[in-house]
């Protein structure tokens, strides 16, 4: 079972002996908080006022039955996992329980090991669903290349610092202009540390609206705000025992800076709407393209937060300061884009067509290098004809990028119009995490408020 979040289990049975057996058995699981009730009416009140991850209830009890509790619990929290106990198993009871959302049921008497295995499986399934939900919410990032490339003096110096910091476990601040590879440096630190077996969780502080940032970072409890129908894990909790990468941290509001400072000091978080402190084992790597000393001077960034993050520091130089790396990077990109050109074609003639295309290219090439001009027009032309006709871009990749940008702008414009600027509704239709949609809107300069009626 995942150790990075505590699970609350409510055990309800009118037989005190069963309650004790269940409690003693489940106490062997790591990270569980057990609450027991032998009175079903008291259990119903708890279900109405508290949050639980698992309900374990007897089917037949005086007063409210286990099926009543199942119905009540699932009405208030559709994500509640329910395991039924019964000494009188019938097909009708099983069918009714499953229809109401019970995950499974166990017949009494039962072996403690069977109960333990079942509960462990159900909690793991619940955690997996929560993880998948969180992954779908995460802001997706694209990367220019898969590893850090460079042989110049400035890059060798930076790589040496990255290597030393990777061997430690201190928090790190990465500085550099946009496009210098700050996230690649953060990933290299993660991969060079024992935390590489944990998650690397990146988040762009400028891509998530202020009103959503706290919930995204810390998660929330059910009922914490309108629309919070179930408990949701935050990105920090998701990064437990891994690395949390804060890109463009200077975009963070003063209020969130205070909350992040507390996380760095205490290594604890509290979900929005929650009262429980959750211990956190996470390494923070932050990055910014701004002059952070100037941000501090102008009181836009907290000095105490800066000192907490600046334990390890990496400064990435702009490309103009390491011109010796340009040929190396250019060769890398040429190799990659040449592969993309070939992979983008559908190859109706399959392997034989590829073989003939390479043979022709070798025959047509004027030297030791094959260029797109050496390939058959049937391969190159279909992929650039539309963009070339528009006259907005040059070359295959330029044409493709121009067409993609035009599509994004038109799609986003139509989406905002259709939903009158309601970003939540637009994100649902587009099947995108809201953070990703906000990033795209920011990229193209769209303001949702301008489309509201």
XYZ file of C-alpha atoms in Angstrom:
453
model
C 0.000 0.000 0.000
C 1.221 3.485 -0.822
C 2.908 5.010 2.246
C 2.540 8.637 1.178
C -0.987 9.292 2.463
C -2.931 8.241 5.565
C -6.197 6.333 5.097
C -9.172 6.781 7.435
C -11.247 3.609 7.952
C -14.630 3.472 9.703
C -15.486 0.026 11.138
C -19.158 -0.527 12.061
C -20.606 -3.708 13.597
C -23.044 -4.258 16.471
C -20.897 -7.203 17.673
C -18.078 -5.738 19.740
C -15.965 -8.858 19.204
C -16.062 -8.381 15.419
C -15.144 -4.720 15.819
C -12.119 -5.683 17.903
C -11.003 -8.405 15.459
C -11.285 -6.017 12.515
C -9.492 -3.262 14.392
C -6.640 -5.510 15.576
C -6.213 -6.929 12.073
C -6.246 -3.652 10.152
C -3.922 -1.969 12.628
C -1.182 -4.026 10.974
C -1.513 -1.889 7.842
C 0.860 1.099 7.605
C -0.566 4.606 7.631
C -4.168 3.919 8.668
C -6.408 5.792 11.081
C -9.083 3.440 12.499
C -12.421 4.684 13.858
C -14.818 2.103 15.321
C -18.549 2.215 16.097
C -20.886 -0.483 17.403
C -23.908 1.821 17.040
C -25.073 2.324 13.456
C -26.825 5.636 14.241
C -23.538 7.045 15.580
C -21.778 5.719 12.493
C -24.328 7.512 10.281
C -23.578 10.803 12.023
C -19.871 10.281 11.437
C -20.453 9.605 7.747
C -22.373 12.876 7.462
C -19.743 14.980 9.231
C -16.363 13.343 8.563
C -14.277 12.130 5.635
C -13.319 8.465 5.255
C -11.445 6.444 2.673
C -13.071 3.105 3.541
C -16.284 2.052 5.258
C -16.370 -1.485 6.691
C -19.950 -2.248 7.793
C -22.047 -5.255 8.813
C -25.109 -5.765 6.621
C -27.542 -6.569 9.457
C -27.547 -4.295 12.519
C -30.222 -2.874 14.841
C -31.382 0.535 13.688
C -29.676 1.509 10.455
C -28.423 -1.441 8.421
C -25.106 -1.663 6.669
C -26.889 -1.109 3.351
C -28.357 2.136 4.770
C -24.871 3.263 5.759
C -23.582 2.308 2.334
C -26.288 4.393 0.669
C -25.707 7.350 2.999
C -21.925 7.280 2.658
C -21.964 7.030 -1.135
C -24.541 9.814 -1.454
C -22.290 12.202 0.453
C -19.021 10.937 -1.047
C -19.406 9.088 -4.387
C -15.744 8.055 -4.152
C -16.107 6.301 -0.778
C -14.880 2.686 -0.845
C -17.238 0.310 0.996
C -16.614 -3.266 2.155
C -19.633 -5.146 3.531
C -19.576 -7.832 6.252
C -22.333 -10.418 6.465
C -23.058 -13.645 8.346
C -26.067 -14.331 6.087
C -24.869 -14.021 2.511
C -27.632 -13.958 -0.100
C -27.600 -13.156 -3.781
C -30.156 -10.390 -3.234
C -28.029 -8.658 -0.588
C -24.888 -8.950 -2.682
C -26.608 -7.573 -5.787
C -28.155 -4.665 -3.871
C -24.830 -3.806 -2.241
C -22.967 -3.865 -5.534
C -25.633 -1.751 -7.242
C -25.266 0.862 -4.488
C -21.503 0.945 -5.011
C -19.991 -1.548 -2.562
C -16.533 -2.591 -3.715
C -16.707 -6.093 -2.179
C -18.121 -8.109 0.716
C -16.753 -10.693 3.163
C -18.729 -13.428 4.913
C -18.462 -14.084 8.651
C -16.641 -15.885 10.111
C -13.572 -14.803 8.169
C -9.834 -15.291 8.459
C -7.981 -12.130 9.553
C -5.516 -12.596 6.689
C -8.392 -12.568 4.178
C -9.714 -9.313 5.651
C -6.233 -7.800 5.620
C -5.622 -8.733 1.982
C -9.017 -7.422 0.860
C -8.673 -4.075 2.626
C -5.109 -3.638 1.362
C -6.305 -4.276 -2.203
C -9.213 -1.823 -1.926
C -7.048 0.939 -0.472
C -4.412 0.429 -3.160
C -7.133 0.705 -5.812
C -8.417 3.917 -4.215
C -4.927 5.407 -4.116
C -4.346 4.415 -7.746
C -7.528 6.208 -8.817
C -6.408 9.301 -6.885
C -2.987 9.162 -8.540
C -4.489 8.886 -12.025
C -6.828 11.791 -11.328
C -3.886 13.878 -10.191
C -1.799 12.929 -13.209
C -4.621 14.064 -15.488
C -4.662 17.430 -13.678
C -0.922 17.929 -13.910
C 0.336 20.605 -16.243
C 1.976 18.759 -19.127
C 5.292 20.045 -20.419
C 7.109 19.412 -23.685
C 10.868 19.196 -23.860
C 13.275 20.350 -26.529
C 15.700 17.505 -25.971
C 16.080 14.518 -23.717
C 19.382 15.345 -21.994
C 21.687 18.252 -21.259
C 24.098 18.832 -24.134
C 27.165 21.038 -23.992
C 30.968 20.997 -23.927
C 31.725 24.689 -23.409
C 33.375 25.964 -20.236
C 30.144 27.487 -18.775
C 28.202 24.283 -19.417
C 30.942 22.082 -17.943
C 30.878 24.266 -14.824
C 27.085 23.978 -14.587
C 27.195 20.196 -15.070
C 29.772 19.892 -12.285
C 27.476 21.793 -9.905
C 24.490 19.652 -10.972
C 26.482 16.501 -10.270
C 27.465 17.680 -6.785
C 23.934 18.772 -5.896
C 22.470 15.525 -7.218
C 24.524 13.640 -4.651
C 23.040 15.726 -1.819
C 19.446 16.229 -0.702
C 19.318 20.031 -0.283
C 16.735 22.257 -1.923
C 17.977 23.935 -5.090
C 17.417 27.199 -6.974
C 18.052 27.178 -10.743
C 18.546 30.531 -12.478
C 18.686 31.230 -16.199
C 16.922 32.842 -19.107
C 13.963 31.174 -20.804
C 15.099 28.217 -22.895
C 18.436 27.608 -21.162
C 17.386 24.197 -19.803
C 16.343 24.868 -16.208
C 13.889 21.958 -16.093
C 16.466 19.649 -17.662
C 18.839 20.585 -14.838
C 16.129 19.811 -12.281
C 15.472 16.430 -13.865
C 19.185 15.664 -13.911
C 19.355 16.401 -10.170
C 16.407 14.076 -9.584
C 17.836 11.270 -11.710
C 21.231 11.492 -9.993
C 19.757 11.116 -6.506
C 18.260 8.110 -4.665
C 14.938 9.959 -5.041
C 14.918 8.917 -8.698
C 12.781 5.929 -7.608
C 10.156 8.490 -6.542
C 8.216 10.908 -8.704
C 9.453 14.047 -10.431
C 6.491 16.423 -10.299
C 6.867 19.629 -12.348
C 4.491 22.571 -12.052
C 4.551 25.941 -13.806
C 3.643 28.570 -11.215
C 2.611 30.979 -13.951
C 0.255 28.538 -15.670
C -2.151 27.918 -12.775
C -4.499 30.722 -11.644
C -3.991 32.051 -8.127
C -7.400 30.832 -6.956
C -6.533 27.244 -7.940
C -2.898 27.165 -6.882
C -3.407 26.323 -3.196
C -5.717 23.396 -3.963
C -3.355 22.129 -6.673
C -0.371 22.264 -4.312
C -1.913 21.010 -1.084
C -5.040 19.129 -2.193
C -8.415 19.578 -0.530
C -10.930 17.761 1.618
C -14.457 17.054 0.504
C -16.659 20.097 1.015
C -13.709 22.510 1.335
C -15.290 24.743 -1.325
C -18.052 24.664 -3.917
C -17.466 21.755 -6.272
C -15.145 19.853 -3.920
C -17.226 16.684 -3.950
C -14.422 14.365 -2.874
C -11.006 14.483 -1.245
C -8.284 15.383 -3.711
C -4.552 14.858 -3.316
C -2.236 17.787 -3.980
C 0.879 17.863 -6.114
C 3.165 18.166 -3.083
C 1.662 15.053 -1.502
C 1.969 13.312 -4.854
C 5.698 14.122 -4.896
C 6.286 12.488 -1.492
C 9.730 10.800 -1.477
C 10.466 12.400 -4.840
C 11.249 15.832 -6.286
C 8.862 18.785 -6.637
C 9.918 21.222 -9.369
C 8.556 24.766 -9.188
C 9.150 26.471 -12.514
C 8.947 30.284 -12.658
C 8.599 30.565 -8.891
C 8.735 34.365 -9.053
C 5.228 34.228 -10.560
C 3.935 32.937 -7.214
C 1.825 35.362 -5.166
C 3.071 36.628 -1.753
C 0.320 34.601 -0.051
C 1.476 31.337 -1.665
C 5.103 32.223 -0.941
C 4.254 32.259 2.778
C 2.584 28.844 2.519
C 5.517 27.385 0.589
C 7.949 28.779 3.167
C 6.062 26.893 5.889
C 6.340 23.665 3.860
C 10.100 24.149 3.563
C 10.437 24.837 7.293
C 8.104 22.161 8.689
C 7.993 19.560 5.888
C 4.264 19.273 6.570
C 1.153 20.228 4.616
C -2.508 20.630 5.422
C -5.112 20.070 2.730
C -7.514 22.918 2.016
C -10.437 22.458 4.390
C -8.518 19.923 6.488
C -7.223 19.952 10.048
C -4.668 17.141 9.877
C -0.965 17.860 9.377
C 0.509 15.473 6.802
C 4.237 14.780 6.999
C 6.076 15.292 3.757
C 9.399 13.924 2.496
C 10.073 15.897 -0.660
C 12.957 17.749 -2.273
C 12.181 21.170 -3.720
C 13.882 22.444 -6.860
C 12.751 25.920 -7.945
C 13.604 27.904 -11.057
C 13.102 31.381 -12.433
C 14.078 33.337 -15.520
C 13.779 36.635 -13.648
C 16.490 38.514 -11.768
C 15.565 37.166 -8.355
C 17.742 39.624 -6.440
C 15.854 42.462 -8.136
C 12.541 40.790 -7.303
C 13.580 40.713 -3.637
C 14.727 44.338 -3.726
C 11.358 45.404 -5.128
C 9.588 43.264 -2.485
C 7.914 40.941 -4.958
C 9.747 37.883 -3.621
C 10.326 37.029 0.031
C 13.929 37.127 1.201
C 13.385 34.330 3.761
C 11.976 32.055 1.041
C 14.952 32.900 -1.169
C 17.387 31.855 1.565
C 15.510 28.587 2.074
C 15.682 27.737 -1.626
C 19.159 29.055 -2.311
C 20.930 26.300 -0.346
C 22.010 24.840 -3.676
C 22.293 27.190 -6.661
C 22.748 26.582 -10.382
C 23.194 29.410 -12.876
C 22.686 28.485 -16.529
C 24.298 30.836 -19.032
C 22.507 32.035 -22.192
C 23.502 30.392 -25.453
C 25.396 33.500 -26.625
C 27.764 32.991 -23.672
C 28.536 29.420 -24.691
C 28.708 29.708 -28.461
C 30.926 26.632 -28.592
C 27.883 24.487 -27.849
C 25.922 25.730 -30.885
C 27.353 23.240 -33.451
C 26.813 20.354 -31.032
C 23.209 21.373 -30.355
C 22.559 21.985 -34.047
C 23.727 18.467 -34.962
C 21.522 17.008 -32.250
C 18.448 18.869 -33.517
C 19.163 18.011 -37.145
C 19.310 14.303 -36.321
C 16.083 14.465 -34.364
C 14.144 16.469 -36.958
C 15.350 14.224 -39.777
C 13.899 11.267 -37.890
C 10.625 13.173 -37.375
C 10.385 13.870 -41.109
C 10.586 10.170 -41.914
C 8.289 9.169 -39.058
C 5.594 11.654 -40.080
C 5.051 9.926 -43.450
C 2.468 7.104 -43.517
C 4.555 4.731 -45.698
C 1.767 2.995 -47.665
C 4.426 0.847 -49.337
C 5.738 -0.249 -45.934
C 9.340 -1.427 -45.529
C 9.926 -1.783 -49.269
C 9.005 1.866 -49.844
C 11.373 2.973 -47.046
C 14.156 0.849 -48.543
C 13.671 2.374 -52.005
C 13.495 5.916 -50.570
C 16.843 5.473 -48.810
C 18.416 3.964 -51.932
C 17.206 6.915 -54.010
C 18.445 9.414 -51.395
C 21.902 7.831 -51.422
C 21.983 8.015 -55.229
C 20.801 11.649 -55.328
C 22.931 13.047 -52.492
C 25.840 15.262 -53.492
C 28.080 14.314 -50.600
C 28.126 12.347 -47.381
C 24.901 13.907 -46.087
C 21.312 13.154 -47.047
C 18.990 16.182 -47.053
C 15.168 16.372 -47.406
C 15.708 17.456 -51.057
C 17.207 14.029 -51.742
C 14.008 12.253 -50.650
C 11.106 11.575 -53.055
C 8.541 14.383 -53.363
C 5.821 11.882 -52.389
C 7.313 11.776 -48.889
C 8.165 15.435 -48.302
C 5.486 17.328 -50.263
C 2.226 16.042 -48.655
C 3.426 17.050 -45.201
C 4.114 20.689 -46.070
C 1.753 21.518 -48.956
C -1.005 23.088 -46.863
C 1.294 25.335 -44.853
C 3.436 26.145 -47.869
C 0.330 27.234 -49.774
C -0.491 29.697 -47.014
C 2.944 31.290 -47.355
C 3.240 31.725 -43.585
C 6.271 29.530 -42.922
C 9.437 28.213 -44.528
C 10.400 24.563 -44.670
C 8.688 21.469 -43.358
C 9.029 22.181 -39.661
C 8.228 25.853 -40.012
C 5.065 24.999 -41.952
C 4.038 22.386 -39.441
C 4.531 24.750 -36.501
C 2.554 27.502 -38.244
C -0.357 25.160 -38.909
C -0.338 23.920 -35.310
C -0.379 27.450 -33.900
C -3.217 28.464 -36.227
C -5.226 25.425 -35.173
C -4.653 26.106 -31.472
C -5.763 29.745 -31.786
C -8.930 28.929 -33.708
C -9.839 26.029 -31.437
C -9.345 28.065 -28.268
C -11.311 31.010 -29.675
C -14.260 28.767 -30.614
C -14.059 26.981 -27.257
C -14.238 30.218 -25.247
C -17.107 31.520 -27.380
C -19.078 28.280 -26.967
C -18.774 28.426 -23.174
C -18.929 32.214 -22.730
C -15.495 32.306 -21.132
C -16.233 29.542 -18.574
C -12.790 27.897 -18.368
C -13.963 24.950 -16.232
C -16.652 24.017 -18.790
C -14.231 24.595 -21.680
C -11.622 22.327 -20.066
C -14.213 19.553 -19.671
C -15.194 19.726 -23.345
C -11.572 19.851 -24.500
C -10.715 17.004 -22.101
C -7.747 19.015 -20.785
C -6.593 19.730 -17.231
C -7.563 23.295 -16.353
C -3.906 24.167 -15.758
C -3.015 23.050 -19.291
C -5.889 25.058 -20.776
C -4.837 28.163 -18.854
C -1.282 27.705 -20.134
C -2.525 27.533 -23.741
C -4.744 30.596 -23.253
C -1.789 32.507 -21.806
C 0.426 31.366 -24.670
C -1.978 32.817 -27.267
C -2.977 35.889 -25.279
C -6.638 34.958 -24.737
C -8.497 36.484 -21.773
C -11.541 34.342 -20.796
C -13.231 37.391 -19.275
C -13.536 38.954 -22.710
C -15.850 36.164 -23.833
C -18.253 36.325 -20.880
C -21.775 37.467 -21.651
